[in-house]
Structure formats: C-alpha cells, structure tokens
Amino acid sequence: MSSKLIAPSILAADFANLQRDIEMVNKSEADWFHIDIMDGVFVPNISFGMPVLQAISKHANKTIDVHLMIVDPDRYIKTFANLGSNILTVHYEACTHLHRTLQAIKAEGMQAGVALNPHTNINVLEDTINDIDLVCIMSVNPGFGGQSFIENTYSKVKQLKELITRKGASTKIEIDGGVTNKNAKQLVEAGADILVAGSFVFKSNKPLETITDLRTLANS
Ligand code: DX5
Ligand code: ZN
C-alpha cells in the first residue's frame, strides 16, 4: 500500500517569515505544499493570490497542491499552471461544467482535483470520479484555518472510498480542515490518502516534529 501523505497548509504560516516556513516544510517529512486561494466571493475570506504563489513556488521543492476557493475557476487554470501548480483543485459547488473544467486542468499538465463542501454529498461525483485525480473532502466549511473538525467526515470518506472502488477509479482522497493527531489515524482507516494540516503544524512549537509525528501516525 502506498504511503499516506501530509500536506501542510501555508495559510497558517507566518507570512512575514514565509521563506523560513517554506524551508521548514522543504526539510521536513511533509510530502506536499497545500496552497489555499480564496476570492472573498466563493468563501467569506480573501487569502492571497498570484504574486504570493509565485514567491512560494520559487522556494518550495515539493509538490504544489493548489486549492481554489474561487468562483468560475476556469478563468485562471492556465495562470495556475504557469505559476508551478502540480495539482489544481476546484470546488464542485463553483463549477457549472465540472467535466469540462477537469479536462482543461489536465490539458495544462496538472492533476485535477475536486473539493466538496461539508454539505455536498459524495454521490454528485458518480459520473466524474474516473476523471478526477484527487477528491478533497472539506472537513470544515472552507474559508478559514483553525476551525474544528466536522465528525461526519469519516462517513463521507468511507462513501467516497466505496465509490472509487466500485468504479475502478484511481482517485486519491484528501482531507482538509481541522486535521490533528486526534483524527489522523481514524481518517486513514476510513480511506484517506492525504491529510492537509494548517494550524496543527504551524501553531506547534516544534513544527518539524509535529509533521514527523503526524506522518508516522498516518502510516502506522
Ligand atoms: C480552509 C482551507 C484549509 C485550511 C486548513 O478553507 O482550505 O486548507 O488552511 O487549516 P486547518 O488545518 O488550520 O484547519
Ligand atoms: Zn485547503
């Protein structure tokens, strides 16, 4: 079985010491950089945009996993490819023509991800799961770091795992929001492949050790 991955969310980093925090992730046992882009329309918050991602890409030496919390993401697919995104995740709730959007992401050489809000049922992906490289199950309402984990997530992960198996898809399952050492193991047991962790990593006194511990727990 392949390793379970840890993706620290840069939203919780110290933006005045961004290079320091990126280098911490570079030398850690983390697998990916998770980058949250918010437009103040799809979610009630604005995070950061292209110039900041460009600065991050310059220093980051691991997979760049971009989570777009924006309306009409098709407008920026090419831009995010040019900025060095390896995985581009759009929200199901923000795409009128999801199938077309997924093809456009892949045509730019990126892996295509779909994020689902806590209220969105897994079954909406019945007809697209074979076209999706990664499903990001939101375990908080998107827009902010540091929120508490929604317990219903475990059953969604199990449902998604069942759908992936039934359709013979190779889609990976990512969990985003409120991930800590309290829920990591249970999420992996339910079927999660990638755990995003923002506050738990960056608010820790020893982020390097926190990443190692979380990764060990996820793979135990
Ligand atoms: C929430 C973002 C998450 C967030 C996770 O909208 O998509 O990636 O940064 O932060 P924590 O781990 O603090 O919940
Ligand atoms: Zn995210």
Coordinates of C-alpha atoms and ligand atoms in Angstrom, one line a residue:
M1 CA 0.0 0.0 0.0
S2 CA 1.4 3.4 -0.9
S3 CA 2.3 5.9 1.9
K4 CA -0.2 8.3 3.3
L5 CA 0.9 11.9 2.7
I6 CA 1.0 15.1 4.7
A7 CA 0.3 18.4 3.2
P8 CA 1.0 21.5 5.4
S9 CA -1.3 24.3 4.6
I10 CA 0.6 27.5 4.1
L11 CA -2.4 29.6 5.1
A12 CA -1.3 29.0 8.7
A13 CA 2.3 30.0 8.1
D14 CA 3.8 33.3 9.3
F15 CA 3.5 35.5 6.1
A16 CA 6.2 37.8 7.4
N17 CA 8.6 34.8 7.5
L18 CA 7.3 32.9 4.5
Q19 CA 10.6 31.8 3.2
R20 CA 11.6 30.5 6.6
D21 CA 8.4 28.5 6.8
I22 CA 8.7 27.1 3.3
E23 CA 12.2 26.0 4.0
M24 CA 11.0 24.3 7.2
V25 CA 8.5 22.3 5.0
N26 CA 11.2 21.6 2.5
K27 CA 13.4 19.9 5.0
S28 CA 10.5 18.2 6.9
E29 CA 9.0 14.8 6.2
A30 CA 5.9 16.6 4.6
D31 CA 5.0 15.5 1.1
W32 CA 3.2 18.4 -0.4
F33 CA 2.6 22.2 0.0
H34 CA -1.1 22.9 0.3
I35 CA -2.0 26.4 -1.0
D36 CA -5.4 28.0 -0.3
I37 CA -6.6 30.6 -2.8
M38 CA -9.7 32.5 -1.6
D39 CA -11.5 35.2 -3.6
G40 CA -13.9 36.7 -1.0
V41 CA -16.9 35.6 -3.1
F42 CA -17.0 31.8 -3.0
V43 CA -15.8 32.0 0.6
P44 CA -16.2 34.9 3.1
N45 CA -12.4 35.5 3.2
I46 CA -9.5 36.6 1.0
S47 CA -6.2 34.8 1.4
F48 CA -3.5 35.6 -1.1
G49 CA -3.1 35.5 -4.9
M50 CA -0.7 35.0 -7.8
P51 CA 2.4 37.1 -6.7
V52 CA 2.5 35.2 -3.4
L53 CA 2.2 31.8 -5.0
Q54 CA 4.9 32.8 -7.4
A55 CA 7.2 33.6 -4.4
I56 CA 6.3 30.3 -2.8
S57 CA 7.0 28.3 -6.0
K58 CA 10.4 29.9 -6.1
H59 CA 11.4 28.3 -2.8
A60 CA 9.2 25.2 -2.5
N61 CA 10.8 21.9 -3.6
K62 CA 7.8 19.6 -3.1
T63 CA 4.6 19.0 -5.0
I64 CA 2.4 22.2 -5.0
D65 CA -1.2 21.4 -4.3
V66 CA -3.4 24.4 -5.0
H67 CA -6.9 24.5 -3.6
L68 CA -9.0 27.2 -5.4
M69 CA -11.9 28.6 -3.3
I70 CA -13.0 30.9 -6.1
V71 CA -16.0 31.3 -8.4
D72 CA -15.5 30.5 -12.1
P73 CA -12.1 28.9 -11.7
D74 CA -11.8 28.2 -15.4
R75 CA -10.6 31.8 -15.9
Y76 CA -7.3 31.0 -14.1
I77 CA -6.4 27.4 -15.0
K78 CA -3.6 28.5 -17.3
T79 CA -2.3 31.1 -14.8
F80 CA -2.0 28.5 -12.1
A81 CA -0.2 26.1 -14.4
N82 CA 2.3 28.8 -15.2
L83 CA 2.8 29.5 -11.5
G84 CA 4.0 26.0 -10.9
S85 CA 0.9 24.2 -9.6
N86 CA 1.2 20.4 -9.8
I87 CA -2.4 19.7 -8.6
L88 CA -5.2 22.1 -9.2
T89 CA -8.4 21.6 -7.1
V90 CA -11.6 23.4 -7.9
H91 CA -14.8 23.3 -5.9
Y92 CA -17.7 21.2 -7.1
E93 CA -20.0 24.0 -5.9
A94 CA -18.2 26.6 -8.1
C95 CA -18.3 24.7 -11.4
T96 CA -21.2 24.6 -13.8
H97 CA -19.4 22.4 -16.3
L98 CA -17.2 20.3 -14.0
H99 CA -16.3 17.8 -16.6
R100 CA -15.0 20.5 -19.0
T101 CA -13.0 22.1 -16.2
L102 CA -11.3 18.8 -15.3
Q103 CA -10.3 18.3 -18.9
A104 CA -8.9 21.9 -19.1
I105 CA -6.8 21.3 -15.9
K106 CA -5.3 18.1 -17.3
A107 CA -4.7 19.8 -20.7
E108 CA -2.4 22.2 -18.8
G109 CA -0.4 19.2 -17.5
M110 CA -1.7 19.3 -13.9
Q111 CA -3.6 16.7 -11.9
A112 CA -7.2 17.6 -11.5
G113 CA -8.9 17.8 -8.0
V114 CA -12.4 18.4 -6.9
A115 CA -13.3 19.7 -3.4
L116 CA -16.6 19.1 -1.7
N117 CA -18.1 21.3 0.9
P118 CA -19.3 19.6 4.1
H119 CA -22.9 19.8 2.8
T120 CA -22.2 18.3 -0.6
N121 CA -23.0 14.6 -0.9
I122 CA -20.4 12.2 -2.4
N123 CA -22.9 10.9 -4.9
V124 CA -22.6 14.0 -7.0
L125 CA -19.3 12.6 -8.3
E126 CA -20.8 9.3 -9.6
D127 CA -20.4 10.4 -13.2
T128 CA -17.0 12.1 -13.0
I129 CA -15.0 10.0 -10.5
N130 CA -12.9 8.3 -13.2
D131 CA -11.8 11.8 -14.5
I132 CA -10.7 13.0 -11.1
D133 CA -7.2 12.5 -9.7
L134 CA -8.0 13.8 -6.2
V135 CA -11.1 14.5 -4.2
C136 CA -10.7 16.9 -1.4
I137 CA -13.3 16.4 1.3
M138 CA -13.7 19.6 3.3
S139 CA -13.9 18.7 7.0
V140 CA -14.6 22.3 7.9
N141 CA -16.5 25.0 6.0
P142 CA -13.9 26.5 3.7
G143 CA -12.7 30.0 4.3
F144 CA -10.6 29.9 7.4
G145 CA -7.9 27.9 9.1
G146 CA -8.1 26.8 12.8
Q147 CA -11.7 25.6 12.8
S148 CA -12.9 22.4 14.4
F149 CA -13.2 19.1 12.5
I150 CA -16.7 18.0 11.4
E151 CA -17.2 14.4 12.6
N152 CA -19.5 13.5 9.7
T153 CA -16.3 13.5 7.6
Y154 CA -15.5 9.9 8.5
S155 CA -18.7 8.6 6.9
K156 CA -18.1 10.7 3.8
V157 CA -14.6 9.3 3.4
K158 CA -16.0 5.7 3.6
Q159 CA -18.7 6.5 1.0
L160 CA -16.1 8.0 -1.3
K161 CA -13.7 5.1 -0.9
E162 CA -16.6 2.8 -1.8
L163 CA -17.4 4.9 -4.9
I164 CA -13.8 4.8 -6.1
T165 CA -13.6 1.0 -5.6
R166 CA -16.9 0.4 -7.3
K167 CA -15.9 2.5 -10.4
G168 CA -12.4 1.1 -10.5
A169 CA -11.0 4.7 -10.3
S170 CA -7.5 5.6 -9.0
T171 CA -8.7 8.8 -7.4
K172 CA -6.9 9.8 -4.1
I173 CA -8.8 11.1 -1.1
E174 CA -7.6 14.3 0.6
I175 CA -9.0 15.7 3.9
D176 CA -8.8 19.4 4.6
G177 CA -9.7 21.2 7.8
G178 CA -9.2 20.6 11.5
V179 CA -6.8 17.7 11.0
T180 CA -4.7 16.8 14.1
N181 CA -3.1 13.8 15.8
K182 CA -6.6 13.1 17.3
N183 CA -8.3 12.3 14.0
A184 CA -5.4 11.4 11.6
K185 CA -5.4 7.7 12.2
Q186 CA -9.2 7.3 12.0
L187 CA -9.2 9.3 8.7
V188 CA -6.6 7.0 7.2
E189 CA -8.6 3.9 8.4
A190 CA -11.7 5.3 6.7
G191 CA -9.7 5.6 3.4
A192 CA -7.9 9.0 3.4
D193 CA -4.6 9.2 1.4
I194 CA -3.6 12.8 2.0
L195 CA -4.0 14.9 5.2
V196 CA -3.9 18.7 5.0
A197 CA -2.8 20.3 8.2
G198 CA -2.5 24.1 8.8
S199 CA -2.8 25.2 12.4
F200 CA -1.8 21.9 13.8
V201 CA 1.6 22.2 12.1
F202 CA 2.3 25.9 12.1
K203 CA 1.0 26.8 15.6
S204 CA 3.0 23.9 17.0
N205 CA 6.2 24.8 19.0
K206 CA 8.1 22.2 17.0
P207 CA 6.6 22.0 13.5
L208 CA 9.2 19.6 12.2
E209 CA 8.5 17.1 14.9
T210 CA 4.7 17.6 14.5
I211 CA 5.0 16.8 10.8
T212 CA 7.0 13.7 11.5
D213 CA 4.6 12.5 14.2
L214 CA 1.6 13.1 12.0
R215 CA 3.1 11.3 9.1
T216 CA 4.2 8.4 11.3
L217 CA 0.7 8.2 12.8
A218 CA -0.9 8.2 9.3
N219 CA 1.3 5.3 8.2
S220 CA 1.1 3.2 11.4
Ligands
DX5_1 C1 -9.8 26.1 4.8 C2 -8.6 25.7 4.0 C3 -7.7 24.7 4.7 C4 -7.1 25.3 6.0 C5 -6.8 24.2 6.9 O1 -10.6 26.8 3.9 O2 -9.0 25.0 2.8 O3 -6.7 24.2 3.9 O4 -5.9 26.0 5.7 O5 -6.4 24.8 8.1 P1 -6.5 24.0 9.5 O6 -5.7 22.8 9.4 O7 -6.0 25.0 10.5 O8 -8.0 23.7 9.7
ZN2 ZN -7.4 24.0 1.6

